[in-house]
């Protein structure tokens, strides 16, 4: 372990080239990866697991990504958008329960969003002081739009790059390009957001090399948050007949992320919990330190199915909070209601 770095990254790993890292990673049993990642995570975040309340406020989407259940061409989806009043009520209830971060997520490319989101954020900021963080996850928009949203009260932004393989990206997301997405990530950083990105594990057409490149890209982008999860086929998409990789692959990638980005906030994702009953716990044991209870009203949740077999559809977010607290206790961790900035941001202060 380094004594000079503010983060205890095993230095030999931080310096490895792509080939060196691939060789090292491939030769490590999962148990070794887990114990290294656990140590790094415990050194940076203790046994705390931060909470983010997720609100899937609209499933309208004008993109047609091959993997995604709410893609524009899926006419079976019943489309909805929560009203401002509904969103405000959820946030108020969340604040009363002690939550300090809310993630507002929707489909992509909505023409009306620049204005409606600014108005919503202003209304939220009337009662939510700076102890409360708003994270947006609404896709690619022009930099000026990100600037307006930031002025209106947003703090953080999640925009996964999905895969670092440009050709695979263009194939999976028709009409879009990886370079435009990376530009948006840069724009968000310039506008002062805490930026999160990430990728799916096991997309049809990717290889282990792609996955390691994905982790390298996360580090190159100096992400404050990294969300990853297994690809899960949705029956009403062109990728319906493909399969997920075993959960172990997501767990191994989580550990590698924690080792190379010790400062990052890494959620144990719902997708992992949907692939395996202990998927989220397994990610937490591999270095993840965030959970995102889904606060979307239960009658709307089942219309926001990015993939099949999504968990927690019948439970409301408040039930999930109690469930999560038992789940983290089962692995010797505890939920934290703190705002939970990434350590990179804390360091910059
Ligand atoms: N399987 C797993 N994750 C998916 N996402 C979208 N579709 C799927 C799927 N079929 C992920 C993408 C997106 C995030 C909100 O959900 O990575 O960025
Ligand atoms: Fe939702 Fe357990 S976390 S029911």
CSV table of C-alpha atoms and ligand atoms in Angstrom, one decimal:
chain,number,residue,atom,x,y,z
A,1,UNK,CA,0.0,0.0,0.0
A,2,UNK,CA,1.2,3.5,-0.7
A,3,UNK,CA,2.1,5.8,2.1
A,4,UNK,CA,2.2,9.0,-0.1
A,5,UNK,CA,-1.2,8.8,-1.9
A,6,UNK,CA,-4.2,10.2,0.0
A,7,UNK,CA,-6.0,7.0,-1.0
A,8,UNK,CA,-4.5,3.6,-0.1
A,9,UNK,CA,-4.4,2.2,-3.7
A,10,UNK,CA,-2.0,-0.7,-4.1
A,11,UNK,CA,0.6,1.2,-6.1
A,12,UNK,CA,1.6,-1.7,-8.2
A,13,UNK,CA,-1.9,-1.8,-9.6
A,14,UNK,CA,-2.3,1.9,-10.1
A,15,UNK,CA,0.8,1.9,-12.4
A,16,UNK,CA,0.0,-1.2,-14.5
A,17,UNK,CA,-0.4,-0.9,-18.2
A,18,UNK,CA,-3.5,-2.3,-19.9
A,19,UNK,CA,-1.8,-5.6,-20.7
A,20,UNK,CA,-0.3,-5.8,-17.2
A,21,UNK,CA,-3.6,-5.2,-15.5
A,22,UNK,CA,-5.4,-7.7,-17.7
A,23,UNK,CA,-2.8,-10.3,-16.9
A,24,UNK,CA,-2.9,-9.5,-13.2
A,25,UNK,CA,-6.8,-9.4,-13.1
A,26,UNK,CA,-7.2,-12.6,-15.0
A,27,UNK,CA,-4.9,-14.5,-12.7
A,28,UNK,CA,-6.6,-13.4,-9.4
A,29,UNK,CA,-9.2,-15.6,-7.8
A,30,UNK,CA,-12.4,-13.7,-7.0
A,31,UNK,CA,-11.7,-14.1,-3.2
A,32,UNK,CA,-8.4,-12.2,-3.5
A,33,UNK,CA,-10.0,-9.4,-5.5
A,34,UNK,CA,-12.7,-9.1,-2.9
A,35,UNK,CA,-10.4,-9.0,0.1
A,36,UNK,CA,-8.2,-6.3,-1.6
A,37,UNK,CA,-11.2,-4.2,-2.6
A,38,UNK,CA,-12.8,-4.6,0.9
A,39,UNK,CA,-9.6,-3.3,2.5
A,40,UNK,CA,-9.5,-0.2,0.2
A,41,UNK,CA,-13.2,0.4,0.7
A,42,UNK,CA,-13.0,0.1,4.4
A,43,UNK,CA,-10.0,2.5,4.5
A,44,UNK,CA,-11.9,5.2,2.5
A,45,UNK,CA,-15.5,4.7,3.6
A,46,UNK,CA,-15.4,2.5,6.7
A,47,UNK,CA,-18.5,0.2,6.9
A,48,UNK,CA,-20.9,2.9,5.8
A,49,UNK,CA,-23.3,2.6,2.9
A,50,UNK,CA,-24.7,5.8,1.6
A,51,UNK,CA,-28.3,6.1,0.5
A,52,UNK,CA,-29.7,7.9,-2.6
A,53,UNK,CA,-33.4,8.0,-3.2
A,54,UNK,CA,-34.2,7.2,-6.8
A,55,UNK,CA,-37.2,8.8,-8.6
A,56,UNK,CA,-37.8,7.5,-12.1
A,57,UNK,CA,-39.9,10.5,-13.0
A,58,UNK,CA,-40.6,9.8,-16.7
A,59,UNK,CA,-40.2,6.8,-19.0
A,60,UNK,CA,-40.7,8.7,-22.2
A,61,UNK,CA,-37.6,8.2,-24.4
A,62,UNK,CA,-36.7,9.2,-27.9
A,63,UNK,CA,-33.7,6.9,-28.1
A,64,UNK,CA,-33.7,3.4,-29.4
A,65,UNK,CA,-30.9,1.6,-27.6
A,66,UNK,CA,-31.0,-2.1,-28.4
A,67,UNK,CA,-30.7,-3.2,-24.8
A,68,UNK,CA,-33.2,-0.9,-23.2
A,69,UNK,CA,-36.8,-1.9,-22.3
A,70,UNK,CA,-38.1,1.6,-22.5
A,71,UNK,CA,-36.6,2.3,-26.0
A,72,UNK,CA,-38.7,4.4,-28.2
A,73,UNK,CA,-39.8,1.5,-30.5
A,74,UNK,CA,-41.2,-0.5,-27.6
A,75,UNK,CA,-44.8,0.3,-28.1
A,76,UNK,CA,-45.8,-2.1,-25.3
A,77,UNK,CA,-44.6,0.4,-22.7
A,78,UNK,CA,-47.2,2.5,-21.0
A,79,UNK,CA,-45.6,5.9,-20.9
A,80,UNK,CA,-45.9,8.2,-17.9
A,81,UNK,CA,-44.4,11.4,-16.5
A,82,UNK,CA,-44.8,12.3,-12.8
A,83,UNK,CA,-46.3,15.7,-12.1
A,84,UNK,CA,-44.2,18.3,-10.3
A,85,UNK,CA,-46.5,17.9,-7.3
A,86,UNK,CA,-45.9,14.2,-7.2
A,87,UNK,CA,-42.1,14.6,-7.4
A,88,UNK,CA,-42.1,17.3,-4.7
A,89,UNK,CA,-44.2,15.1,-2.4
A,90,UNK,CA,-41.8,12.2,-2.8
A,91,UNK,CA,-38.8,14.4,-2.1
A,92,UNK,CA,-40.5,16.0,1.0
A,93,UNK,CA,-41.3,12.6,2.4
A,94,UNK,CA,-37.7,11.4,1.7
A,95,UNK,CA,-36.2,14.4,3.5
A,96,UNK,CA,-38.6,13.8,6.4
A,97,UNK,CA,-37.2,10.2,6.5
A,98,UNK,CA,-33.6,11.6,6.6
A,99,UNK,CA,-32.5,11.1,2.9
A,100,UNK,CA,-30.1,13.8,1.7
A,101,UNK,CA,-29.6,12.8,-2.0
A,102,UNK,CA,-32.3,12.3,-4.6
A,103,UNK,CA,-31.6,11.0,-8.1
A,104,UNK,CA,-34.1,12.3,-10.7
A,105,UNK,CA,-34.0,9.8,-13.7
A,106,UNK,CA,-35.8,9.7,-17.0
A,107,UNK,CA,-35.6,8.5,-20.6
A,108,UNK,CA,-33.5,10.6,-22.9
A,109,UNK,CA,-33.8,13.4,-25.4
A,110,UNK,CA,-37.0,14.9,-24.3
A,111,UNK,CA,-37.6,18.2,-26.0
A,112,UNK,CA,-39.5,19.8,-23.2
A,113,UNK,CA,-37.2,18.8,-20.4
A,114,UNK,CA,-34.8,21.8,-20.4
A,115,UNK,CA,-37.6,24.1,-19.2
A,116,UNK,CA,-39.6,21.7,-17.1
A,117,UNK,CA,-36.6,20.5,-15.2
A,118,UNK,CA,-35.4,24.0,-14.4
A,119,UNK,CA,-38.8,24.9,-13.0
A,120,UNK,CA,-38.9,21.7,-10.9
A,121,UNK,CA,-35.4,22.3,-9.5
A,122,UNK,CA,-36.3,25.8,-8.5
A,123,UNK,CA,-39.4,24.6,-6.7
A,124,UNK,CA,-37.5,21.9,-5.0
A,125,UNK,CA,-34.8,24.4,-3.9
A,126,UNK,CA,-37.5,26.5,-2.1
A,127,UNK,CA,-37.5,23.9,0.7
A,128,UNK,CA,-34.4,21.8,0.1
A,129,UNK,CA,-31.3,23.6,1.5
A,130,UNK,CA,-27.7,22.9,0.5
A,131,UNK,CA,-27.6,19.8,2.8
A,132,UNK,CA,-29.7,18.2,0.1
A,133,UNK,CA,-28.1,17.0,-3.2
A,134,UNK,CA,-30.0,16.6,-6.4
A,135,UNK,CA,-28.6,14.3,-9.0
A,136,UNK,CA,-29.9,14.3,-12.5
A,137,UNK,CA,-29.8,11.3,-14.8
A,138,UNK,CA,-31.6,12.4,-18.0
A,139,UNK,CA,-29.2,11.8,-20.8
A,140,UNK,CA,-27.2,14.0,-23.2
A,141,UNK,CA,-28.2,17.7,-23.5
A,142,UNK,CA,-26.4,20.8,-24.8
A,143,UNK,CA,-23.9,22.3,-22.3
A,144,UNK,CA,-26.1,25.4,-21.9
A,145,UNK,CA,-28.9,23.2,-20.6
A,146,UNK,CA,-26.6,21.6,-18.0
A,147,UNK,CA,-25.6,25.1,-17.0
A,148,UNK,CA,-29.3,26.2,-16.5
A,149,UNK,CA,-30.1,23.1,-14.5
A,150,UNK,CA,-27.0,23.7,-12.3
A,151,UNK,CA,-28.1,27.3,-11.7
A,152,UNK,CA,-31.6,26.0,-10.9
A,153,UNK,CA,-30.2,23.7,-8.1
A,154,UNK,CA,-28.8,20.5,-9.5
A,155,UNK,CA,-25.5,19.3,-8.0
A,156,UNK,CA,-24.6,15.9,-9.6
A,157,UNK,CA,-25.2,14.2,-12.9
A,158,UNK,CA,-25.1,10.5,-13.9
A,159,UNK,CA,-24.5,9.6,-17.5
A,160,UNK,CA,-23.2,6.2,-18.2
A,161,UNK,CA,-21.0,5.7,-21.2
A,162,UNK,CA,-22.3,2.1,-21.3
A,163,UNK,CA,-19.3,0.7,-23.2
A,164,UNK,CA,-15.9,2.1,-24.1
A,165,UNK,CA,-16.0,0.3,-27.4
A,166,UNK,CA,-17.0,3.0,-29.9
A,167,UNK,CA,-18.2,0.5,-32.6
A,168,UNK,CA,-20.2,-1.5,-30.1
A,169,UNK,CA,-21.7,1.8,-28.7
A,170,UNK,CA,-22.8,2.9,-32.2
A,171,UNK,CA,-24.3,-0.5,-32.9
A,172,UNK,CA,-26.2,-0.6,-29.6
A,173,UNK,CA,-27.4,3.0,-29.6
A,174,UNK,CA,-28.4,3.8,-33.2
A,175,UNK,CA,-27.9,7.5,-34.1
A,176,UNK,CA,-25.7,8.1,-31.1
A,177,UNK,CA,-21.9,8.2,-30.6
A,178,UNK,CA,-19.6,7.5,-27.7
A,179,UNK,CA,-17.6,10.7,-28.5
A,180,UNK,CA,-20.8,12.8,-28.0
A,181,UNK,CA,-21.4,11.1,-24.7
A,182,UNK,CA,-17.9,11.7,-23.5
A,183,UNK,CA,-18.2,15.3,-24.6
A,184,UNK,CA,-21.3,15.6,-22.5
A,185,UNK,CA,-19.4,14.2,-19.5
A,186,UNK,CA,-16.7,16.9,-20.0
A,187,UNK,CA,-19.4,19.6,-20.3
A,188,UNK,CA,-20.9,18.5,-17.0
A,189,UNK,CA,-17.5,18.7,-15.3
A,190,UNK,CA,-16.8,22.1,-16.7
A,191,UNK,CA,-20.2,23.3,-15.4
A,192,UNK,CA,-19.2,22.1,-11.9
A,193,UNK,CA,-21.3,19.0,-11.5
A,194,UNK,CA,-20.0,16.0,-9.5
A,195,UNK,CA,-20.1,13.5,-12.4
A,196,UNK,CA,-20.9,9.8,-12.4
A,197,UNK,CA,-20.8,7.4,-15.3
A,198,UNK,CA,-20.4,3.7,-15.8
A,199,UNK,CA,-21.1,0.8,-18.0
A,200,UNK,CA,-23.0,-2.5,-18.3
A,201,UNK,CA,-21.2,-5.8,-17.7
A,202,UNK,CA,-21.7,-8.4,-20.4
A,203,UNK,CA,-23.2,-6.5,-23.3
A,204,UNK,CA,-23.5,-8.8,-26.3
A,205,UNK,CA,-20.4,-8.2,-28.3
A,206,UNK,CA,-18.1,-7.1,-25.5
A,207,UNK,CA,-15.0,-9.0,-24.3
A,208,UNK,CA,-13.0,-9.0,-21.1
A,209,UNK,CA,-10.7,-6.5,-22.8
A,210,UNK,CA,-13.7,-4.2,-23.3
A,211,UNK,CA,-14.5,-4.4,-19.6
A,212,UNK,CA,-11.0,-3.6,-18.5
A,213,UNK,CA,-11.0,-0.7,-21.0
A,214,UNK,CA,-14.2,0.4,-19.4
A,215,UNK,CA,-12.5,0.6,-16.0
A,216,UNK,CA,-9.6,2.5,-17.5
A,217,UNK,CA,-12.0,5.0,-19.0
A,218,UNK,CA,-13.7,5.5,-15.6
A,219,UNK,CA,-10.3,6.3,-14.1
A,220,UNK,CA,-9.2,8.5,-17.0
A,221,UNK,CA,-12.5,10.5,-16.6
A,222,UNK,CA,-11.7,10.8,-12.9
A,223,UNK,CA,-15.3,10.0,-12.1
A,224,UNK,CA,-16.7,10.8,-8.7
A,225,UNK,CA,-19.4,8.1,-9.0
A,226,UNK,CA,-19.3,4.9,-11.1
A,227,UNK,CA,-22.5,2.9,-11.7
A,228,UNK,CA,-22.2,-0.6,-13.2
A,229,UNK,CA,-24.5,-3.5,-13.4
A,230,UNK,CA,-25.0,-6.7,-15.4
A,231,UNK,CA,-26.7,-6.5,-18.8
A,232,UNK,CA,-30.0,-8.2,-18.4
A,233,UNK,CA,-32.0,-9.0,-21.6
A,234,UNK,CA,-35.5,-7.4,-21.9
A,235,UNK,CA,-38.0,-9.6,-23.8
A,236,UNK,CA,-39.3,-6.7,-26.0
A,237,UNK,CA,-36.0,-5.6,-27.3
A,238,UNK,CA,-33.8,-6.8,-30.2
A,239,UNK,CA,-31.4,-8.3,-27.6
A,240,UNK,CA,-34.1,-10.5,-26.0
A,241,UNK,CA,-32.4,-13.8,-26.9
A,242,UNK,CA,-29.0,-12.9,-25.4
A,243,UNK,CA,-27.9,-13.9,-21.9
A,244,UNK,CA,-26.4,-12.2,-18.9
A,245,UNK,CA,-22.9,-13.1,-17.7
A,246,UNK,CA,-22.9,-14.7,-14.2
A,247,UNK,CA,-23.0,-12.2,-11.3
A,248,UNK,CA,-19.4,-13.0,-10.5
A,249,UNK,CA,-18.3,-11.0,-13.5
A,250,UNK,CA,-20.0,-7.9,-12.2
A,251,UNK,CA,-18.6,-8.6,-8.7
A,252,UNK,CA,-15.1,-8.9,-10.1
A,253,UNK,CA,-15.5,-5.6,-12.1
A,254,UNK,CA,-16.7,-3.9,-9.0
A,255,UNK,CA,-13.6,-5.0,-7.1
A,256,UNK,CA,-11.4,-3.7,-9.9
A,257,UNK,CA,-13.1,-0.4,-10.0
A,258,UNK,CA,-12.7,0.0,-6.2
A,259,UNK,CA,-9.0,-0.8,-6.5
A,260,UNK,CA,-8.4,1.7,-9.4
A,261,UNK,CA,-10.8,4.4,-8.2
A,262,UNK,CA,-10.6,4.2,-4.4
A,263,UNK,CA,-12.3,7.6,-4.0
A,264,UNK,CA,-15.4,6.9,-6.1
A,265,UNK,CA,-18.9,6.4,-4.9
A,266,UNK,CA,-20.0,3.0,-6.3
A,267,UNK,CA,-23.6,1.9,-6.0
A,268,UNK,CA,-24.6,-1.7,-5.5
A,269,UNK,CA,-27.2,-1.6,-8.3
A,270,UNK,CA,-30.7,-2.9,-8.6
A,271,UNK,CA,-29.6,-4.7,-11.8
A,272,UNK,CA,-27.2,-6.8,-9.7
A,273,UNK,CA,-30.0,-7.6,-7.2
A,274,UNK,CA,-32.2,-8.6,-10.2
A,275,UNK,CA,-29.7,-11.0,-11.6
A,276,UNK,CA,-28.9,-12.7,-8.2
A,277,UNK,CA,-30.8,-12.5,-4.9
A,278,UNK,CA,-27.6,-11.4,-3.1
A,279,UNK,CA,-26.3,-9.4,-6.0
A,280,UNK,CA,-26.3,-6.1,-4.2
A,281,UNK,CA,-24.7,-7.6,-1.1
A,282,UNK,CA,-22.1,-9.2,-3.3
A,283,UNK,CA,-21.3,-5.8,-4.9
A,284,UNK,CA,-21.1,-4.2,-1.4
A,285,UNK,CA,-18.6,-7.0,-0.4
A,286,UNK,CA,-16.6,-6.2,-3.5
A,287,UNK,CA,-16.2,-2.5,-2.7
A,288,UNK,CA,-19.5,-0.8,-3.5
A,289,UNK,CA,-20.6,1.8,-0.9
A,290,UNK,CA,-24.0,3.2,-2.1
A,291,UNK,CA,-27.5,1.9,-2.3
A,292,UNK,CA,-30.4,3.5,-4.2
A,293,UNK,CA,-33.8,2.7,-2.8
A,294,UNK,CA,-36.4,3.3,-5.6
A,295,UNK,CA,-38.9,5.9,-4.4
A,296,UNK,CA,-40.9,5.8,-7.7
A,297,UNK,CA,-44.6,5.2,-6.9
A,298,UNK,CA,-45.3,1.5,-7.1
A,299,UNK,CA,-48.0,1.9,-9.7
A,300,UNK,CA,-45.5,3.6,-12.0
A,301,UNK,CA,-42.4,1.4,-11.2
A,302,UNK,CA,-43.6,-1.5,-13.4
A,303,UNK,CA,-43.6,0.8,-16.4
A,304,UNK,CA,-39.9,1.7,-15.9
A,305,UNK,CA,-38.5,-1.7,-16.8
A,306,UNK,CA,-35.1,-1.3,-18.5
A,307,UNK,CA,-34.6,-5.0,-18.1
A,308,UNK,CA,-36.6,-8.1,-17.1
A,309,UNK,CA,-37.0,-9.4,-13.6
A,310,UNK,CA,-36.4,-6.1,-11.9
A,311,UNK,CA,-36.7,-6.4,-8.2
A,312,UNK,CA,-38.7,-4.2,-5.6
A,313,UNK,CA,-41.6,-3.6,-8.0
A,314,UNK,CA,-44.2,-4.3,-5.4
A,315,UNK,CA,-42.5,-2.7,-2.4
A,316,UNK,CA,-42.5,1.0,-2.0
A,317,UNK,CA,-39.2,2.8,-1.4
A,318,UNK,CA,-39.9,3.2,2.3
A,319,UNK,CA,-40.3,-0.6,2.6
A,320,UNK,CA,-37.0,-1.0,0.7
A,321,UNK,CA,-35.3,1.3,3.2
A,322,UNK,CA,-36.1,-1.1,6.0
A,323,UNK,CA,-35.2,-4.1,3.9
A,324,UNK,CA,-31.9,-2.5,2.9
A,325,UNK,CA,-31.0,-1.8,6.5
A,326,UNK,CA,-31.3,-5.5,7.3
A,327,UNK,CA,-29.4,-6.5,4.2
A,328,UNK,CA,-26.4,-4.3,4.9
A,329,UNK,CA,-26.4,-5.5,8.6
A,330,UNK,CA,-26.2,-9.1,7.3
A,331,UNK,CA,-22.7,-8.2,5.9
A,332,UNK,CA,-21.5,-6.2,8.8
A,333,UNK,CA,-22.2,-2.7,7.3
A,334,UNK,CA,-24.7,0.0,8.2
A,335,UNK,CA,-26.7,2.6,6.3
A,336,UNK,CA,-25.6,6.2,6.4
A,337,UNK,CA,-27.9,9.1,6.0
A,338,UNK,CA,-25.0,11.5,5.3
A,339,UNK,CA,-24.9,13.4,2.0
A,340,UNK,CA,-21.9,11.3,1.0
A,341,UNK,CA,-19.7,13.4,-1.3
A,342,UNK,CA,-17.0,11.4,-3.1
A,343,UNK,CA,-13.6,11.6,-1.5
A,344,UNK,CA,-12.3,13.2,-4.7
A,345,UNK,CA,-14.5,16.2,-4.0
A,346,UNK,CA,-13.6,16.3,-0.3
A,347,UNK,CA,-9.9,16.3,-1.3
A,348,UNK,CA,-10.3,19.2,-3.7
A,349,UNK,CA,-11.8,21.3,-1.0
B,1,LIG,N1,-29.8,-4.4,-18.6
B,1,LIG,C1,-29.0,-3.8,-17.6
B,1,LIG,N2,-28.9,-2.4,-17.5
B,1,LIG,C2,-29.6,-1.7,-18.4
B,1,LIG,N3,-29.6,-0.3,-18.6
B,1,LIG,C3,-30.4,0.0,-19.6
B,1,LIG,N4,-30.9,-1.2,-20.1
B,1,LIG,C4,-30.4,-2.2,-19.4
B,1,LIG,C5,-30.5,-3.6,-19.5
B,1,LIG,N5,-31.2,-4.2,-20.4
B,1,LIG,C6,-28.8,0.6,-17.8
B,1,LIG,C7,-28.0,1.5,-18.7
B,1,LIG,C8,-28.5,2.9,-18.3
B,1,LIG,C9,-29.0,2.7,-16.9
B,1,LIG,C10,-30.0,3.7,-16.5
B,1,LIG,O1,-29.6,1.4,-17.0
B,1,LIG,O2,-26.6,1.4,-18.3
B,1,LIG,O3,-27.5,3.9,-18.4
B,2,LIG,FE1,-36.6,-3.4,-2.1
B,2,LIG,FE2,-35.6,-5.3,-0.4
B,2,LIG,S1,-34.6,-3.5,-1.2
B,2,LIG,S2,-37.6,-5.1,-1.2
